[in-house]
Coordinates of N, CA and C in Angstrom, one line a residue:
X1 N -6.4 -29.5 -17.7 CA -7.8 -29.1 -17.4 C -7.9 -28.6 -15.9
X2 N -6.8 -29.0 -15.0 CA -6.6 -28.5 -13.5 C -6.5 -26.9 -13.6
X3 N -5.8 -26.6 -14.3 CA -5.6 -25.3 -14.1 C -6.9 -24.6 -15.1
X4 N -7.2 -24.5 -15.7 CA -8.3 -24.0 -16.5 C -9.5 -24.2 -15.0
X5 N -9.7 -24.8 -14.3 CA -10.6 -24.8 -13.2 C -10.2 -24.2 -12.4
X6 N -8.9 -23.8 -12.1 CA -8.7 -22.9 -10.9 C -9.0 -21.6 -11.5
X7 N -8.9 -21.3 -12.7 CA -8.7 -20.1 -13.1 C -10.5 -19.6 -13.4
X8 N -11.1 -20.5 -13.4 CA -12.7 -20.5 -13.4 C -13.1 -20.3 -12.2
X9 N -12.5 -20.8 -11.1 CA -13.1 -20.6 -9.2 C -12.1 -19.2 -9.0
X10 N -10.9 -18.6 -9.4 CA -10.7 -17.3 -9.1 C -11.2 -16.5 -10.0
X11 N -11.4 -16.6 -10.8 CA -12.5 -15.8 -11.5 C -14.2 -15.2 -11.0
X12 N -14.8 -16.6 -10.5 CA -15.7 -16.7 -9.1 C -15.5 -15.5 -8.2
X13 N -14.7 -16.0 -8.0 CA -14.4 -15.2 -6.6 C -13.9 -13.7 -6.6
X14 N -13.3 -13.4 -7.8 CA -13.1 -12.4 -8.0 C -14.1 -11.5 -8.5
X15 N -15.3 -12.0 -9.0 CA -16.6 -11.3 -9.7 C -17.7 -11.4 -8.7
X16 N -17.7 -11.9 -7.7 CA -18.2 -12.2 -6.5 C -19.3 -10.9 -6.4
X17 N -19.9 -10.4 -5.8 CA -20.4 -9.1 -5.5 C -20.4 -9.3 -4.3
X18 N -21.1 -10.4 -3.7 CA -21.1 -10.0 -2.1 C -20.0 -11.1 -1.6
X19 N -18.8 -11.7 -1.8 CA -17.8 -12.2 -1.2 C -17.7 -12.2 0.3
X20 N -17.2 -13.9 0.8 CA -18.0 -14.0 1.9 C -16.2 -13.2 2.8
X21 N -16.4 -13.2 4.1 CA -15.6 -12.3 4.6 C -14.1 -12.6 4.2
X22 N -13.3 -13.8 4.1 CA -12.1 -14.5 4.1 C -11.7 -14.2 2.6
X23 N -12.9 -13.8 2.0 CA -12.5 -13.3 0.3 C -11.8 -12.0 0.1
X24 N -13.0 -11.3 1.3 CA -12.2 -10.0 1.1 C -10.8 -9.9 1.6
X25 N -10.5 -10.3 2.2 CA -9.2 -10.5 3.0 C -8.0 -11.2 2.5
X26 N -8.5 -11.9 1.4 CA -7.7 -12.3 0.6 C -7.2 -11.1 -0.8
X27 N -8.8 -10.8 -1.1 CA -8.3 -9.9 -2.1 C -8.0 -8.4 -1.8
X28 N -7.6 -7.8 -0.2 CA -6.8 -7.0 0.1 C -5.0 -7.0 0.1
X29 N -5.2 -8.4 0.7 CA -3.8 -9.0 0.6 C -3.3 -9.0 -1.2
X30 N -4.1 -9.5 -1.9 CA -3.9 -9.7 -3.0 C -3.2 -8.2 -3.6
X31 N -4.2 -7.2 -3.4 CA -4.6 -6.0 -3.8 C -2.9 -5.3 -3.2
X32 N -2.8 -5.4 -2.0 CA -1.6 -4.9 -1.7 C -0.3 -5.6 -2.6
X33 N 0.2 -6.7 -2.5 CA 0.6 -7.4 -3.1 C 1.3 -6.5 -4.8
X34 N -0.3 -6.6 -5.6 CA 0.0 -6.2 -6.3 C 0.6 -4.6 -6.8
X35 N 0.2 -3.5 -5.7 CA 0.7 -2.6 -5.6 C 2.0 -2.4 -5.4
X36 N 2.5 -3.5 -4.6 CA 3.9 -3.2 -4.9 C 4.6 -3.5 -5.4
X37 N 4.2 -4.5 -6.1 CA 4.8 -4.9 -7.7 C 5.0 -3.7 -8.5
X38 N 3.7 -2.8 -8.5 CA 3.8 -1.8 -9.0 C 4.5 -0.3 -8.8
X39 N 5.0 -0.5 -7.1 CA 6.0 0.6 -6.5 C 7.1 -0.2 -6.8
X40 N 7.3 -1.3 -6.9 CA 8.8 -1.9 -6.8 C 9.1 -1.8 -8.4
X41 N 8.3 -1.9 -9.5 CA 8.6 -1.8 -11.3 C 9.3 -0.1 -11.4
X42 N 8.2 0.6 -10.3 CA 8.4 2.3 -10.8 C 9.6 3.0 -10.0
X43 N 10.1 1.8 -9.1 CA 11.2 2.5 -8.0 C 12.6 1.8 -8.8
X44 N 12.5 0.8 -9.7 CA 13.4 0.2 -10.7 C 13.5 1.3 -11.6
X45 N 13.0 1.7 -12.1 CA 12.6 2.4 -13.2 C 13.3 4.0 -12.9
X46 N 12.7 4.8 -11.8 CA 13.0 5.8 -11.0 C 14.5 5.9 -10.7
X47 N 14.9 4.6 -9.5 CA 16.1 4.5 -9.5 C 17.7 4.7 -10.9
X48 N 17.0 3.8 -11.7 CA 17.9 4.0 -12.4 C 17.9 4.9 -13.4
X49 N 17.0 5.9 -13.6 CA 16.9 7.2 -14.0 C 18.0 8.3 -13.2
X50 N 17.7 8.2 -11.9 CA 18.4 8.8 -11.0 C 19.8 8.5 -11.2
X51 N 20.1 7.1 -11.1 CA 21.6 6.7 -11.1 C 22.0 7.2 -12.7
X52 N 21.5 7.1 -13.8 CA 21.8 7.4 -14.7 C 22.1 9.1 -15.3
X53 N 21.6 10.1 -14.4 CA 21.7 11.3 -14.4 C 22.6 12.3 -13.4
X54 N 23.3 11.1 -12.8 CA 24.6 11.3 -11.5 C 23.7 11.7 -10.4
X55 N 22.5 11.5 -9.8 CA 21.9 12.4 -8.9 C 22.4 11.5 -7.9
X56 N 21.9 10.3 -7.9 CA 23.0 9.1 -6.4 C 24.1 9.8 -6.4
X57 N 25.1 9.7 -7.1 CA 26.6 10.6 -6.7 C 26.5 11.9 -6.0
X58 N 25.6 12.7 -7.2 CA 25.7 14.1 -6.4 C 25.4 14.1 -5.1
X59 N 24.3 13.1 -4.7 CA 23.8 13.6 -3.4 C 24.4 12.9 -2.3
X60 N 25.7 12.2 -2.7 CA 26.4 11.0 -1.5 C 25.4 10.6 -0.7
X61 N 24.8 9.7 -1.2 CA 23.8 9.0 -0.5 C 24.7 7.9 0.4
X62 N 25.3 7.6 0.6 CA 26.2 6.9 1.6 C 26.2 7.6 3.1
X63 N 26.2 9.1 3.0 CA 26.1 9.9 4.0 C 24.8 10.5 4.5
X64 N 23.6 10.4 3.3 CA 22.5 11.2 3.1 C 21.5 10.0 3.1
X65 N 21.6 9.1 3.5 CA 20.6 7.4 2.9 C 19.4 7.8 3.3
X66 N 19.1 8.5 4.4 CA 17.6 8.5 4.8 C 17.2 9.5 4.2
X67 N 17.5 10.8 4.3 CA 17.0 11.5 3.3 C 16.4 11.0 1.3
X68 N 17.3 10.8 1.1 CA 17.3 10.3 -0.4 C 16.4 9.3 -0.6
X69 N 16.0 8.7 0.9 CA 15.1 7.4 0.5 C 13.8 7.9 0.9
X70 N 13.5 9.0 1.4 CA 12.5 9.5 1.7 C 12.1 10.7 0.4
X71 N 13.1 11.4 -0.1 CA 12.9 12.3 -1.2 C 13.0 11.6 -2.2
X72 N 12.9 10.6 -2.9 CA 13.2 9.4 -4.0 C 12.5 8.6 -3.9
X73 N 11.8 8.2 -2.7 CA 11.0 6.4 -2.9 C 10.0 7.3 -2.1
X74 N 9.5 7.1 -1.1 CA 9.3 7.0 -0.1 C 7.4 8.5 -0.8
X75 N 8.3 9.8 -0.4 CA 7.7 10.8 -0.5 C 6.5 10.6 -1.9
X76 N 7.2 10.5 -3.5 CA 6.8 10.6 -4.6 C 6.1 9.5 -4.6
X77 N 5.9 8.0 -3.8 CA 5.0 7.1 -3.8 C 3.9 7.2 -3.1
X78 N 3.8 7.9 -2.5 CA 3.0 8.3 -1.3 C 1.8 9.3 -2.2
X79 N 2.4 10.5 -2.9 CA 2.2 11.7 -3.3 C 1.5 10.7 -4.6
X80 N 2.2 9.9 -5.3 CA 1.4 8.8 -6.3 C -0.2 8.3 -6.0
X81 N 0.5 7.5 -5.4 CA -0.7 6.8 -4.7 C -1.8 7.2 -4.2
X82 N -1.7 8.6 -3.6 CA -2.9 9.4 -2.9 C -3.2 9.8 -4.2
X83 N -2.9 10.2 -4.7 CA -3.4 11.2 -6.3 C -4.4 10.3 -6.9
X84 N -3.9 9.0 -6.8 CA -4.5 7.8 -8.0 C -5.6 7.6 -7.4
X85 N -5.7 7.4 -5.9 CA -7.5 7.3 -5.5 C -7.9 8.6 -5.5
X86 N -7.5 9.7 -5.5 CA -8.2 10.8 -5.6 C -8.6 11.0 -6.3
X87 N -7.8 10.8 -7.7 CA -8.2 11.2 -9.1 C -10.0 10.0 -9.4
X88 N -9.2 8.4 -9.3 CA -10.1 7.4 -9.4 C -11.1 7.0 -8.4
X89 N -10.9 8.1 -7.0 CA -12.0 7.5 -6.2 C -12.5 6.3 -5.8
X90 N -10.7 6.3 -4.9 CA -10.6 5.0 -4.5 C -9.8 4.0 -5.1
X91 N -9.7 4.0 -6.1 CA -8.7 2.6 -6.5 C -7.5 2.7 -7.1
X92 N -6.9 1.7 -6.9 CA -5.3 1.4 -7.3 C -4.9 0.7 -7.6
X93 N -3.9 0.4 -8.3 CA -3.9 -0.4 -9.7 C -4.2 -1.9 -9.1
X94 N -3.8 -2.1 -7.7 CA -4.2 -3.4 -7.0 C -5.3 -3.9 -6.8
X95 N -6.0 -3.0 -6.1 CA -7.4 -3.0 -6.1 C -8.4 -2.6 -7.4
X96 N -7.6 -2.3 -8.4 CA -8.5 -2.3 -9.7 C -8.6 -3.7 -10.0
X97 N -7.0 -4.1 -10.1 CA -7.0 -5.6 -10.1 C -7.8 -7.0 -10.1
X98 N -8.0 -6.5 -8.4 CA -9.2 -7.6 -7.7 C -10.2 -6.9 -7.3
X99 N -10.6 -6.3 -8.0 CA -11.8 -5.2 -8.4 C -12.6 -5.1 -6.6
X100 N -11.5 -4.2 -6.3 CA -11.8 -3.9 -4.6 C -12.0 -2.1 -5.1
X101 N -12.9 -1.2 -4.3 CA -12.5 0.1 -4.0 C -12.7 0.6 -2.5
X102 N -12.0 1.6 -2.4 CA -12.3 2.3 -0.9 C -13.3 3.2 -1.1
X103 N -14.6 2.7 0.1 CA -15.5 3.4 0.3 C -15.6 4.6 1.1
X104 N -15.5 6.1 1.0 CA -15.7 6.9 2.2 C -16.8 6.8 2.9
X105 N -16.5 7.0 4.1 CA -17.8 7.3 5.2 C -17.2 8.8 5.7
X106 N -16.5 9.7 4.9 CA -16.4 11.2 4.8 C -16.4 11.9 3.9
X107 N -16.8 13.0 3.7 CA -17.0 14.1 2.5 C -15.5 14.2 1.9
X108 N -15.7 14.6 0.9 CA -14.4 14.9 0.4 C -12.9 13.5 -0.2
X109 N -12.5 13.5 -1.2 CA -11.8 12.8 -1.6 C -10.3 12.8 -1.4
X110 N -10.2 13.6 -0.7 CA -9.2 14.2 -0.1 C -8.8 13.3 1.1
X111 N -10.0 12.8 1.9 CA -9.4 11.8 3.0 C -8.7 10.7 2.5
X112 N -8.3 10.2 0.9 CA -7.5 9.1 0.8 C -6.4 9.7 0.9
X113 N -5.6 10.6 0.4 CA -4.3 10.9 1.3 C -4.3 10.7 2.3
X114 N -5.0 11.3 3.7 CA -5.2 11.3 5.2 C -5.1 9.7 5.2
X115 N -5.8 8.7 4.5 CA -5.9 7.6 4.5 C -4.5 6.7 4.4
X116 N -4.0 7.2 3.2 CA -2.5 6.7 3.2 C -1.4 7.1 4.1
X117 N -1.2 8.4 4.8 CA -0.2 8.1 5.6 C -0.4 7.1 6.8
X118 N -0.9 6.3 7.2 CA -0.7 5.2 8.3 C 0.1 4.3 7.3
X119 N -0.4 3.9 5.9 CA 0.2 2.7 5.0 C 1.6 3.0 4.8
X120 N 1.7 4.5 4.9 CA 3.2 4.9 4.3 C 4.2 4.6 5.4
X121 N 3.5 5.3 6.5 CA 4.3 5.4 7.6 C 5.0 4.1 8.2
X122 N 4.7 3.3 7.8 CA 5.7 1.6 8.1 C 6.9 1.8 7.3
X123 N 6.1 2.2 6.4 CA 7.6 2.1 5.2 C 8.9 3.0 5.5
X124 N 8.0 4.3 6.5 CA 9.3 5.3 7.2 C 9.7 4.4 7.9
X125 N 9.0 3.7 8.6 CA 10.2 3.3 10.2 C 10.8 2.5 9.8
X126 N 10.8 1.3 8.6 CA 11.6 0.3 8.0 C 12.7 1.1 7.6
X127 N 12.6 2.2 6.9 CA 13.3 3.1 6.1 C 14.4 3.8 7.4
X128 N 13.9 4.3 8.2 CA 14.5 5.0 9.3 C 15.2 4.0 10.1
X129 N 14.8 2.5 10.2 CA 15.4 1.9 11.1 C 16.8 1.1 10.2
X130 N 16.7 1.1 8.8 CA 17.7 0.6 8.4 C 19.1 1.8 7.4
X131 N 18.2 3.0 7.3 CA 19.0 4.2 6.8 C 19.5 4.9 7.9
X132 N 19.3 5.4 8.8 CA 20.1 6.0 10.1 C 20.8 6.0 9.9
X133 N 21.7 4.8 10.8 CA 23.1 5.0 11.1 C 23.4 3.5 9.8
X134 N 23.1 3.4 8.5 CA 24.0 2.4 7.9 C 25.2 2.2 7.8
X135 N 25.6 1.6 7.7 CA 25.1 0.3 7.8 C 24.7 -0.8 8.7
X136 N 24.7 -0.1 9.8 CA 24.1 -0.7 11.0 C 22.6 -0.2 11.3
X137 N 21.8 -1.3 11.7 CA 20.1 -1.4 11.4 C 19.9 -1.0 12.6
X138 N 18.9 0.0 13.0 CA 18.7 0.3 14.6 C 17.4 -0.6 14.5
X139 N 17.5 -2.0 15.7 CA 16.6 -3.1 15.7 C 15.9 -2.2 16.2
X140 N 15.6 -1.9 17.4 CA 14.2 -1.1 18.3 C 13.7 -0.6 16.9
X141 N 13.8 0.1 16.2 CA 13.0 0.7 15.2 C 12.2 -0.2 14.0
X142 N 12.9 -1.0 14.1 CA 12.4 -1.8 12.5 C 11.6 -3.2 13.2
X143 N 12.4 -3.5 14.7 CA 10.9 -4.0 15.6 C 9.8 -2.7 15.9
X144 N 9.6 -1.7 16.3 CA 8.4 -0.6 16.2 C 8.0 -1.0 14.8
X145 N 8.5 -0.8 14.0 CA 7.8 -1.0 12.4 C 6.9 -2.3 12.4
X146 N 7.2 -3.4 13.0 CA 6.4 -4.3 12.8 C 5.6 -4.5 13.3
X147 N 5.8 -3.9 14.6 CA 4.4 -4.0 15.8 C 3.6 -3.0 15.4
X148 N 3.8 -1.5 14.9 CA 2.9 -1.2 14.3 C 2.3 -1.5 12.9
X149 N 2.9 -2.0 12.1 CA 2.1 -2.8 11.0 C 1.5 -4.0 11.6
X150 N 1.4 -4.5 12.2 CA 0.8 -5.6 13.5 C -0.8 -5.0 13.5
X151 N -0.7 -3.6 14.6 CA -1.3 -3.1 15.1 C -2.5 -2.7 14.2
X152 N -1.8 -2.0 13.3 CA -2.8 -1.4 12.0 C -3.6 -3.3 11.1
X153 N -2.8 -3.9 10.7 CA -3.5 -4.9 10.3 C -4.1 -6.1 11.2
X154 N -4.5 -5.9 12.0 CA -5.0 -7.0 13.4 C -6.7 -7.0 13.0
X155 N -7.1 -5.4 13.0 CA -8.7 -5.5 13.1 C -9.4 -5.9 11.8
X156 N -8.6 -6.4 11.0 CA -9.1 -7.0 9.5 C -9.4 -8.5 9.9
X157 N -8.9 -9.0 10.9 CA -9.6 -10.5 11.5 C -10.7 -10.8 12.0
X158 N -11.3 -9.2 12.6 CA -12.5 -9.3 13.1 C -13.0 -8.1 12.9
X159 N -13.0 -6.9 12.5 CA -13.7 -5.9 11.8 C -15.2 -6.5 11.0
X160 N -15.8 -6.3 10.9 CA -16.9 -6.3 9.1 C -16.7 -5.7 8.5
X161 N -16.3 -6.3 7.7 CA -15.7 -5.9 6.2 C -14.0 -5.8 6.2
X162 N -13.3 -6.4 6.9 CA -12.5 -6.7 7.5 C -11.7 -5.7 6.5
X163 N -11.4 -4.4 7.8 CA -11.1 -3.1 8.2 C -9.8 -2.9 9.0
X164 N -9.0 -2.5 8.4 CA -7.6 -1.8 9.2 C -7.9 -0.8 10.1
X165 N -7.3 -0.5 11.2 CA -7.5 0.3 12.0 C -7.5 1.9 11.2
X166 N -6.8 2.1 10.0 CA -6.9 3.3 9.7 C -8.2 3.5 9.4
X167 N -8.4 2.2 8.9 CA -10.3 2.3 8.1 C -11.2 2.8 8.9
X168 N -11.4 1.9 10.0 CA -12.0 1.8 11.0 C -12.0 3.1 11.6
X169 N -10.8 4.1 11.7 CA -10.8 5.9 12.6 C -11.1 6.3 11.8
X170 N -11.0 6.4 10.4 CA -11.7 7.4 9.5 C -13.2 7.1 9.0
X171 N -13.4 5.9 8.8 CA -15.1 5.8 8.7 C -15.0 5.4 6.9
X172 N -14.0 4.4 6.6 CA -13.7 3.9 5.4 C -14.0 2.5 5.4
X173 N -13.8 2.1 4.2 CA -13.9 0.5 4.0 C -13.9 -0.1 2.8
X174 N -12.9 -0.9 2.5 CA -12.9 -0.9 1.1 C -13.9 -2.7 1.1
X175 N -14.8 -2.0 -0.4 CA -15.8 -3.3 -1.0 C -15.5 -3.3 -2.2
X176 N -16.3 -4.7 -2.8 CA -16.1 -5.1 -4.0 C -16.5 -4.3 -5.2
X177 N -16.5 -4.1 -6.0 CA -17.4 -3.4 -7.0 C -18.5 -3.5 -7.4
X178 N -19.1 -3.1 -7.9 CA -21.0 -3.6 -8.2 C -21.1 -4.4 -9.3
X179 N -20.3 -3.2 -10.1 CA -21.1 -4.1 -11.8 C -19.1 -4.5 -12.4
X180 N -19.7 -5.2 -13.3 CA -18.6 -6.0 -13.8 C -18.2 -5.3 -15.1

């Protein structure tokens, strides 16, 4: 009966309409979370499509790592992801999830790409700081990766509507949905 009650207070909380601040913040975290569940099922998936049609071999990715991880993961997730709030205006399978969307405060649907490269761009410098010279990790880089993922997620503690700095320069914000 324990769990049948928790699953009754996340349910709460997730149908919430006006969710008090520490909710939303949970269900971004959540929302990201689940997105990469969803980049990490389709990068499984992708991957071994690739390995399965000799394209890892051909392209001696031993020699070529950062390229391949940028043309292979990286770029086509990005190019994903922007498409899916453009197309859906705003949401992603994470934030469909925990029924979050991104609000513009600009014309045009087009700023969710503009919007995702800050999100992506961590993922280069993690990518660049451990692909470079592999198999050896260039620390300065993959420390810059975290102080800027630091940087970008800090003003979600004290923002309204607890706001990433990308949110915040473009004039975005992601809220809960209306109707259920």
């Amino acid at each position: 009966m324990v769990m049948g009650s928790g699953i009754l207070k996340i349910d709460k909380i997730l149908y919430m309409t006006k969710p008090k601040r520490q909710y939303i913040f949970l269900r971004r975290v959540g929302a990201y979370l689940i997105d990469c569940i969803v980049i990490f099922i389709l990068y499984v998936i992708s991957q071994s499509t690739l390995q399965m049609f000799g394209v890892q071999e051909a392209w001696n990715i031993s020699e070529n790592l950062y390229s391949y991880t940028f043309l292979t993961i990286t770029l086509p997730f990005f190019v994903l992801f922007s498409l899916i709030e453009v197309v859906s205006d705003g949401v992603t399978p994470g934030k469909l999830v925990t029924r979050l969307k991104v609000v513009r405060g600009v014309k045009g649907k087009w700023w969710y790409i503009v919007r995702n490269i800050p999100k992506f761009l961590v993922w280069e410098l993690f990518h660049i700081g451990f692909a470079i010279q592999y198999p050896e990790p260039i620390i300065g880089i993959i420390v810059l990766g975290y102080v800027y993922m630091l940087t970008v997620a800090l003003p979600m503690f004290w923002t309204k509507g607890r706001r990433t700095l990308y949110d915040v320069i473009l004039g975005m914000r992601v809220e809960v949905w209306k109707s259920r």
